[in-house]
């Protein structure tokens, strides 16, 4: 019931997302007026001032027309100018036929000013204040010098109190609606701005740290590559020394290539529309095999044995390029943090409607202090067991790309004993997936 009323209210005044604040205030007060003015007609009939109902009914029809013009045709400025002009004329008419200074018209002019200032831009405030004050001053001066032309409409003293009280209640409702909208939306915008500011500061701080580390960690391997090449070019080396330098040169080049590749992919993922996901049904074993072909050379350098135990028939729905990037990064990390001569085991599982890929190593593991922020942009330079460098972007990419494919990434790690990273995707062949 309450939710239904809120939805109807939102439809009548407009939603926060697609309707400006000034328009919502105008619509809200218009709705209050459309409900309150017919009640005022009944009050005037009761206190026997039927001529006033002419102005009230004219204001009612004008309010409906201007509400429709603003709410459904989007012409707020025109609607409000016509509404303000029309109601000013009608209130002036009401002043003459409804007891002048002793009637409720001056309260209505105050409402009109508050309503105008809540809808119009601040740069127009002075203009509308002068208009309002000018009209009221003119009416008061006219009555002061021509009091006999003002009609006293109340037959009894109680009628004056009834009319004034009901008018005051209507004015309070309208002013309360306008001010509450202004205050609530001011607080909302303030909170949104503060949240956005904090998020921007955190992102800028993280990116500043990232760029600082990149400037160091890219310079270091490039300097090493330059030194290796100069040594190979300028000195006579034995075959063993040449092979040693070439091996180190290849290793540094591949590590630098991985860092640059991750950096470029992460940068692309931060741009709007930078990545589109093309979901296909893929064979998991074939994907992992193709990724191992790329990473095998790095494993051979450290004499690491990679074993694979994946069901040949397991399929999953994912983006081919994104899934390969994720798997390559996880295998590269496993190689990076596994000591020379150790093992890496890649295996699959398939149950409860999900396909899972596990990459387990018996390397150095991940310190407990880093578990919570492992997939966040807290750029901390890390070194592998052969001093391979990285900036932590690989796991950020893995998380972002996995979630873009509607998958999930998790890990289990024990310092000194190794880590297991797991990818989980819905099984396209499971009954629950259909």
Coordinates of C-alpha atoms in Angstrom, one line a residue:
X1 CA 0.0 0.0 0.0
X2 CA 2.7 2.5 1.1
X3 CA 5.0 1.5 -1.8
X4 CA 2.1 1.9 -4.2
X5 CA 1.4 5.4 -3.0
X6 CA 5.1 6.3 -3.3
X7 CA 5.2 5.0 -6.9
X8 CA 2.1 7.0 -7.8
X9 CA 3.6 10.1 -6.1
X10 CA 6.8 9.6 -8.0
X11 CA 4.9 9.3 -11.3
X12 CA 2.9 12.5 -10.6
X13 CA 5.8 14.7 -9.7
X14 CA 8.6 13.0 -11.6
X15 CA 11.5 10.9 -10.5
X16 CA 14.8 12.3 -9.2
X17 CA 16.7 10.8 -12.1
X18 CA 14.9 12.5 -15.0
X19 CA 13.1 15.5 -13.5
X20 CA 14.9 18.6 -12.2
X21 CA 14.4 19.7 -8.6
X22 CA 12.6 22.9 -9.5
X23 CA 10.1 20.9 -11.7
X24 CA 9.4 18.5 -8.9
X25 CA 8.7 21.3 -6.4
X26 CA 6.3 22.9 -8.9
X27 CA 4.5 19.6 -9.5
X28 CA 4.3 18.9 -5.8
X29 CA 2.8 22.3 -4.9
X30 CA 0.5 22.1 -7.9
X31 CA -0.8 18.8 -6.7
X32 CA -1.4 20.2 -3.2
X33 CA -3.2 23.2 -4.8
X34 CA -5.3 20.9 -7.0
X35 CA -6.5 19.1 -3.8
X36 CA -6.7 22.2 -1.5
X37 CA -8.5 24.6 -3.8
X38 CA -11.7 22.5 -4.1
X39 CA -11.7 22.3 -0.3
X40 CA -11.4 26.1 -0.2
X41 CA -14.5 26.3 -2.4
X42 CA -16.5 24.3 0.1
X43 CA -15.2 26.6 2.9
X44 CA -16.3 29.7 1.0
X45 CA -19.7 28.2 0.4
X46 CA -20.0 27.6 4.1
X47 CA -18.9 31.1 5.1
X48 CA -21.1 32.6 2.3
X49 CA -18.5 34.3 0.1
X50 CA -19.4 32.6 -3.3
X51 CA -17.9 35.4 -5.4
X52 CA -14.4 34.4 -4.2
X53 CA -15.0 30.9 -5.6
X54 CA -14.8 32.4 -9.1
X55 CA -11.1 33.3 -8.5
X56 CA -10.5 30.0 -6.8
X57 CA -12.0 27.9 -9.6
X58 CA -10.1 30.0 -12.2
X59 CA -6.9 29.3 -10.2
X60 CA -7.7 25.6 -10.0
X61 CA -8.1 25.3 -13.8
X62 CA -4.9 27.4 -14.3
X63 CA -3.0 25.1 -11.9
X64 CA -4.1 22.0 -13.7
X65 CA -3.2 23.4 -17.2
X66 CA 0.2 24.6 -16.1
X67 CA 0.9 21.3 -14.2
X68 CA 0.2 19.3 -17.4
X69 CA 2.3 21.7 -19.5
X70 CA 5.3 21.3 -17.2
X71 CA 4.9 17.6 -16.2
X72 CA 4.1 16.1 -19.6
X73 CA 5.5 18.6 -22.0
X74 CA 8.6 19.7 -20.0
X75 CA 7.9 23.5 -20.3
X76 CA 8.5 24.4 -16.7
X77 CA 9.7 28.0 -17.2
X78 CA 6.7 28.9 -19.5
X79 CA 4.3 27.1 -17.1
X80 CA 5.6 28.9 -14.1
X81 CA 5.6 32.4 -15.7
X82 CA 2.0 31.9 -16.8
X83 CA 1.0 30.4 -13.5
X84 CA 2.7 33.2 -11.5
X85 CA 1.2 36.0 -13.7
X86 CA -2.3 34.4 -13.6
X87 CA -2.4 33.8 -9.9
X88 CA -1.1 37.3 -9.2
X89 CA -4.0 38.7 -11.2
X90 CA -6.5 36.4 -9.5
X91 CA -5.1 37.2 -6.0
X92 CA -5.4 40.9 -6.8
X93 CA -9.0 40.3 -7.8
X94 CA -9.5 38.3 -4.6
X95 CA -8.0 41.2 -2.6
X96 CA -10.8 43.6 -3.7
X97 CA -13.7 41.2 -3.2
X98 CA -12.4 39.5 -0.1
X99 CA -12.0 42.2 2.6
X100 CA -8.6 43.5 1.4
X101 CA -6.0 43.8 4.2
X102 CA -8.4 42.0 6.6
X103 CA -8.7 38.9 4.3
X104 CA -6.2 36.1 3.6
X105 CA -4.8 37.5 0.3
X106 CA -1.6 38.9 1.7
X107 CA -0.8 35.4 3.1
X108 CA -1.3 34.0 -0.4
X109 CA 1.1 36.6 -1.8
X110 CA 3.7 35.5 0.7
X111 CA 3.2 31.9 -0.4
X112 CA 3.6 33.0 -4.0
X113 CA 6.9 34.6 -3.2
X114 CA 8.3 31.5 -1.4
X115 CA 7.1 29.3 -4.3
X116 CA 8.7 31.6 -6.9
X117 CA 12.0 31.7 -5.1
X118 CA 12.1 27.9 -4.8
X119 CA 11.5 27.4 -8.5
X120 CA 13.3 30.3 -10.2
X121 CA 17.2 30.5 -10.6
X122 CA 18.9 32.6 -7.9
X123 CA 20.0 35.3 -10.4
X124 CA 16.2 36.1 -10.8
X125 CA 15.4 36.3 -7.1
X126 CA 15.7 40.1 -6.9
X127 CA 13.4 40.6 -9.9
X128 CA 10.6 38.4 -8.5
X129 CA 10.9 39.9 -5.0
X130 CA 10.5 43.4 -6.4
X131 CA 7.5 42.3 -8.5
X132 CA 5.8 40.7 -5.4
X133 CA 6.6 43.5 -3.1
X134 CA 5.5 46.0 -5.7
X135 CA 2.1 44.4 -6.2
X136 CA 1.4 44.1 -2.5
X137 CA 2.5 47.7 -1.9
X138 CA 0.3 48.9 -4.7
X139 CA -2.7 47.1 -3.3
X140 CA -2.1 48.4 0.2
X141 CA -1.7 52.0 -1.0
X142 CA -4.8 51.7 -3.1
X143 CA -6.8 50.5 -0.1
X144 CA -5.4 53.1 2.2
X145 CA -6.6 55.9 -0.1
X146 CA -9.7 54.2 -1.5
X147 CA -10.9 51.9 1.3
X148 CA -14.5 52.3 0.2
X149 CA -13.8 50.3 -3.0
X150 CA -12.7 47.2 -1.0
X151 CA -15.6 44.8 -0.4
X152 CA -16.0 43.4 3.1
X153 CA -17.1 39.8 2.4
X154 CA -17.6 38.3 5.9
X155 CA -21.0 38.3 7.4
X156 CA -19.8 37.2 10.8
X157 CA -16.5 37.6 12.7
X158 CA -16.2 33.8 12.8
X159 CA -16.1 33.6 9.0
X160 CA -13.0 35.7 8.9
X161 CA -11.3 33.4 11.4
X162 CA -12.4 30.3 9.5
X163 CA -11.1 31.7 6.1
X164 CA -7.8 32.9 7.6
X165 CA -7.2 29.5 9.4
X166 CA -7.9 27.4 6.3
X167 CA -5.8 29.6 4.1
X168 CA -3.0 29.5 6.6
X169 CA -3.1 25.7 6.7
X170 CA -2.9 25.5 2.9
X171 CA 0.0 27.9 2.8
X172 CA 1.9 26.0 5.5
X173 CA 1.4 22.7 3.5
X174 CA 2.7 24.3 0.3
X175 CA 5.7 26.1 1.9
X176 CA 6.5 22.9 3.9
X177 CA 6.5 20.8 0.7
X178 CA 8.8 23.3 -1.1
X179 CA 11.2 23.7 1.8
X180 CA 11.4 20.0 2.6
X181 CA 12.2 19.2 -1.1
X182 CA 15.0 21.9 -1.0
X183 CA 16.4 20.7 2.3
X184 CA 16.2 16.9 1.5
X185 CA 17.7 17.4 -2.0
X186 CA 20.4 19.7 -0.6
X187 CA 21.5 17.0 1.9
X188 CA 21.3 14.3 -0.8
X189 CA 23.4 16.3 -3.2
X190 CA 25.9 17.2 -0.4
X191 CA 26.2 13.5 0.5
X192 CA 26.6 12.4 -3.1
X193 CA 29.2 15.1 -3.6
X194 CA 31.1 14.0 -0.5
X195 CA 31.0 10.3 -1.5
X196 CA 32.1 11.1 -5.0
X197 CA 34.9 13.3 -3.7
X198 CA 36.2 10.6 -1.3
X199 CA 36.0 8.0 -4.1
X200 CA 37.8 10.3 -6.5
X201 CA 40.5 11.0 -3.9
X202 CA 41.0 7.3 -3.2
X203 CA 41.2 6.5 -6.9
X204 CA 43.6 9.4 -7.5
X205 CA 45.8 8.3 -4.6
X206 CA 45.9 4.7 -5.8
X207 CA 46.6 5.8 -9.4
X208 CA 49.4 8.1 -8.1
X209 CA 51.0 5.3 -6.2
X210 CA 50.6 3.0 -9.2
X211 CA 52.3 5.5 -11.6
X212 CA 55.0 6.1 -9.1
X213 CA 55.8 2.4 -8.9
X214 CA 55.5 2.0 -12.6
X215 CA 58.0 4.7 -13.2
X216 CA 60.4 2.8 -11.0
X217 CA 59.7 -0.8 -12.0
X218 CA 59.6 -0.2 -15.7
X219 CA 62.8 1.8 -15.6
X220 CA 64.6 -0.9 -13.7
X221 CA 64.0 -3.8 -16.2
X222 CA 64.6 -1.6 -19.2
X223 CA 67.9 -0.5 -17.7
X224 CA 68.8 -4.2 -17.2
X225 CA 67.8 -5.0 -20.8
X226 CA 70.0 -2.1 -22.0
X227 CA 73.0 -3.4 -19.9
X228 CA 72.6 -6.9 -21.2
X229 CA 72.5 -5.7 -24.8
X230 CA 75.5 -3.5 -24.3
X231 CA 77.4 -6.4 -22.7
X232 CA 76.6 -8.7 -25.6
X233 CA 77.5 -6.0 -28.1
X234 CA 80.8 -4.8 -26.6
X235 CA 82.4 -7.8 -25.0
X236 CA 83.7 -11.1 -26.2
X237 CA 81.9 -13.7 -24.1
X238 CA 82.2 -17.4 -23.8
X239 CA 79.2 -19.5 -25.0
X240 CA 78.2 -20.2 -21.4
X241 CA 78.3 -16.5 -20.5
X242 CA 76.4 -15.5 -23.6
X243 CA 73.7 -18.2 -22.9
X244 CA 73.4 -16.9 -19.3
X245 CA 73.0 -13.3 -20.5
X246 CA 70.5 -14.2 -23.2
X247 CA 68.5 -16.2 -20.7
X248 CA 68.3 -13.3 -18.3
X249 CA 67.6 -10.9 -21.2
X250 CA 64.7 -13.1 -22.3
X251 CA 63.3 -13.3 -18.7
X252 CA 63.5 -9.5 -18.2
X253 CA 61.9 -8.9 -21.5
X254 CA 59.0 -11.3 -20.8
X255 CA 58.4 -9.8 -17.4
X256 CA 58.4 -6.3 -18.7
X257 CA 56.0 -7.4 -21.5
X258 CA 53.6 -8.9 -19.0
X259 CA 53.7 -5.7 -16.9
X260 CA 53.0 -3.5 -19.9
X261 CA 50.3 -5.9 -21.2
X262 CA 48.5 -5.7 -17.8
X263 CA 48.9 -2.0 -17.6
X264 CA 47.4 -1.4 -21.1
X265 CA 44.5 -3.8 -20.4
X266 CA 43.8 -2.2 -17.1
X267 CA 43.8 1.3 -18.6
X268 CA 41.5 0.1 -21.3
X269 CA 39.1 -1.4 -18.8
X270 CA 38.8 2.0 -17.0
X271 CA 37.6 3.8 -20.1
X272 CA 33.9 3.9 -20.8
X273 CA 33.1 1.3 -23.4
X274 CA 36.7 0.1 -23.3
X275 CA 35.7 -3.6 -23.2
X276 CA 32.7 -5.4 -24.7
X277 CA 32.0 -8.9 -23.5
X278 CA 31.3 -11.6 -26.2
X279 CA 30.0 -14.6 -24.3
X280 CA 30.6 -17.9 -26.1
X281 CA 30.4 -21.6 -25.2
X282 CA 34.1 -22.6 -24.8
X283 CA 36.0 -25.9 -24.0
X284 CA 38.0 -25.3 -20.8
X285 CA 40.7 -27.8 -21.6
X286 CA 41.5 -26.2 -24.9
X287 CA 41.6 -22.7 -23.4
X288 CA 44.0 -23.8 -20.6
X289 CA 46.2 -25.7 -23.1
X290 CA 46.6 -22.7 -25.3
X291 CA 47.5 -20.5 -22.3
X292 CA 50.1 -23.0 -21.2
X293 CA 51.9 -22.8 -24.6
X294 CA 52.5 -19.1 -23.9
X295 CA 53.7 -19.6 -20.3
X296 CA 55.7 -22.8 -20.7
X297 CA 58.9 -21.0 -21.5
X298 CA 58.8 -19.0 -18.3
X299 CA 58.2 -22.2 -16.3
X300 CA 61.1 -24.0 -18.1
X301 CA 63.5 -21.2 -17.1
X302 CA 62.8 -22.0 -13.4
X303 CA 62.5 -25.8 -14.1
X304 CA 59.0 -25.7 -12.8
X305 CA 56.8 -28.7 -13.8
X306 CA 53.2 -27.8 -14.7
X307 CA 50.7 -30.7 -14.6
X308 CA 47.2 -30.4 -15.9
X309 CA 44.1 -32.5 -15.0
X310 CA 41.1 -31.1 -16.7
X311 CA 38.1 -33.0 -18.0
X312 CA 38.2 -32.8 -21.8
X313 CA 34.4 -32.4 -21.9
X314 CA 33.9 -29.5 -19.5
X315 CA 32.5 -26.4 -21.2
X316 CA 31.7 -22.9 -19.9
X317 CA 30.2 -19.7 -21.2
X318 CA 32.8 -16.9 -21.2
X319 CA 34.6 -14.3 -23.4
X320 CA 37.5 -16.0 -25.1
X321 CA 40.0 -13.2 -24.9
X322 CA 39.1 -12.2 -21.4
X323 CA 39.2 -15.7 -20.1
X324 CA 42.6 -16.3 -21.6
X325 CA 44.0 -13.1 -20.1
X326 CA 42.7 -14.2 -16.6
X327 CA 44.2 -17.7 -16.9
X328 CA 47.5 -16.5 -18.3
X329 CA 47.8 -14.0 -15.4
X330 CA 47.1 -16.6 -12.8
X331 CA 49.5 -19.1 -14.3
X332 CA 52.1 -16.4 -14.6
X333 CA 51.7 -15.5 -10.9
X334 CA 52.0 -19.1 -9.9
X335 CA 55.3 -19.4 -11.9
X336 CA 56.5 -16.1 -10.5
X337 CA 56.0 -17.1 -6.8
X338 CA 57.0 -20.8 -7.1
X339 CA 60.6 -21.7 -6.3
X340 CA 62.9 -23.2 -8.9
X341 CA 62.3 -26.9 -9.4
X342 CA 58.8 -27.0 -7.8
X343 CA 55.4 -27.9 -9.2
X344 CA 52.2 -26.2 -10.3
X345 CA 48.9 -28.2 -10.6
X346 CA 46.0 -27.0 -12.8
X347 CA 42.8 -29.0 -12.4
X348 CA 39.0 -28.7 -12.8
X349 CA 35.9 -29.5 -11.0
X350 CA 32.3 -29.5 -12.0
X351 CA 29.4 -29.7 -9.5
X352 CA 26.2 -27.9 -8.4
X353 CA 25.8 -26.3 -11.8
X354 CA 29.2 -24.6 -11.8
X355 CA 32.5 -25.2 -13.6
X356 CA 35.6 -24.4 -11.6
X357 CA 39.2 -24.1 -12.6
X358 CA 41.9 -24.3 -9.9
X359 CA 45.6 -23.3 -10.2
X360 CA 47.6 -24.5 -7.3
X361 CA 51.2 -23.9 -6.5
X362 CA 53.5 -24.8 -3.6
X363 CA 55.3 -21.4 -3.6
X364 CA 55.8 -18.7 -1.1
X365 CA 52.1 -18.0 -0.4
X366 CA 50.4 -14.7 0.3
X367 CA 50.9 -13.0 3.7
X368 CA 47.7 -12.7 5.7
X369 CA 48.1 -8.9 5.8
X370 CA 47.6 -8.8 2.0
X371 CA 44.6 -11.0 1.8
X372 CA 41.9 -8.3 2.2
X373 CA 43.4 -5.9 -0.4
X374 CA 44.6 -8.5 -2.9
X375 CA 42.1 -7.6 -5.6
X376 CA 42.1 -3.8 -4.9
X377 CA 44.2 -1.0 -6.4
X378 CA 46.7 -0.7 -3.7
X379 CA 49.8 -0.8 -5.9
X380 CA 52.5 -2.6 -4.0
X381 CA 55.5 -3.8 -6.0
X382 CA 56.0 -7.5 -5.6
X383 CA 58.9 -9.7 -6.4
X384 CA 58.9 -13.4 -7.4
X385 CA 61.3 -16.1 -6.3
X386 CA 63.7 -15.1 -9.1
X387 CA 63.2 -11.3 -8.5
X388 CA 60.5 -11.1 -11.1
X389 CA 58.8 -7.7 -10.7
X390 CA 55.1 -6.7 -10.9
X391 CA 52.8 -4.0 -9.7
X392 CA 49.7 -5.9 -8.6
X393 CA 47.6 -5.1 -11.7
X394 CA 47.3 -8.7 -12.8
X395 CA 45.0 -9.8 -10.0
X396 CA 42.9 -6.6 -10.4
X397 CA 42.4 -7.4 -14.0
X398 CA 41.6 -11.0 -13.2
X399 CA 38.8 -9.9 -10.8
X400 CA 37.4 -7.2 -13.1
X401 CA 37.4 -9.5 -16.2
X402 CA 36.0 -12.5 -14.3
X403 CA 33.1 -10.5 -12.9
X404 CA 32.4 -9.0 -16.4
X405 CA 31.9 -12.5 -17.6
X406 CA 29.5 -13.2 -14.6
X407 CA 32.1 -15.4 -12.9
X408 CA 33.8 -15.4 -9.6
X409 CA 37.4 -15.5 -8.5
X410 CA 38.6 -16.7 -5.1
X411 CA 41.8 -17.9 -3.5
X412 CA 43.2 -19.9 -0.6
X413 CA 46.7 -19.3 0.5
X414 CA 49.0 -20.4 3.4
X415 CA 52.3 -18.4 3.7
X416 CA 55.2 -20.6 3.0
X417 CA 53.1 -23.5 1.6
X418 CA 51.5 -22.0 -1.6
X419 CA 48.3 -20.7 -3.0
X420 CA 45.3 -21.9 -4.9
X421 CA 43.3 -19.6 -7.2
X422 CA 39.9 -20.7 -8.4
X423 CA 37.7 -19.4 -11.2
X424 CA 34.0 -20.3 -11.1
X425 CA 31.5 -20.0 -14.0
X426 CA 28.0 -21.3 -14.6
X427 CA 27.9 -24.6 -16.4
X428 CA 26.0 -24.1 -19.7
X429 CA 25.1 -27.7 -19.8
X430 CA 23.6 -27.9 -16.3
X431 CA 19.9 -28.1 -15.9
X432 CA 19.9 -25.1 -13.5
X433 CA 21.6 -23.0 -16.1
X434 CA 18.8 -23.3 -18.6

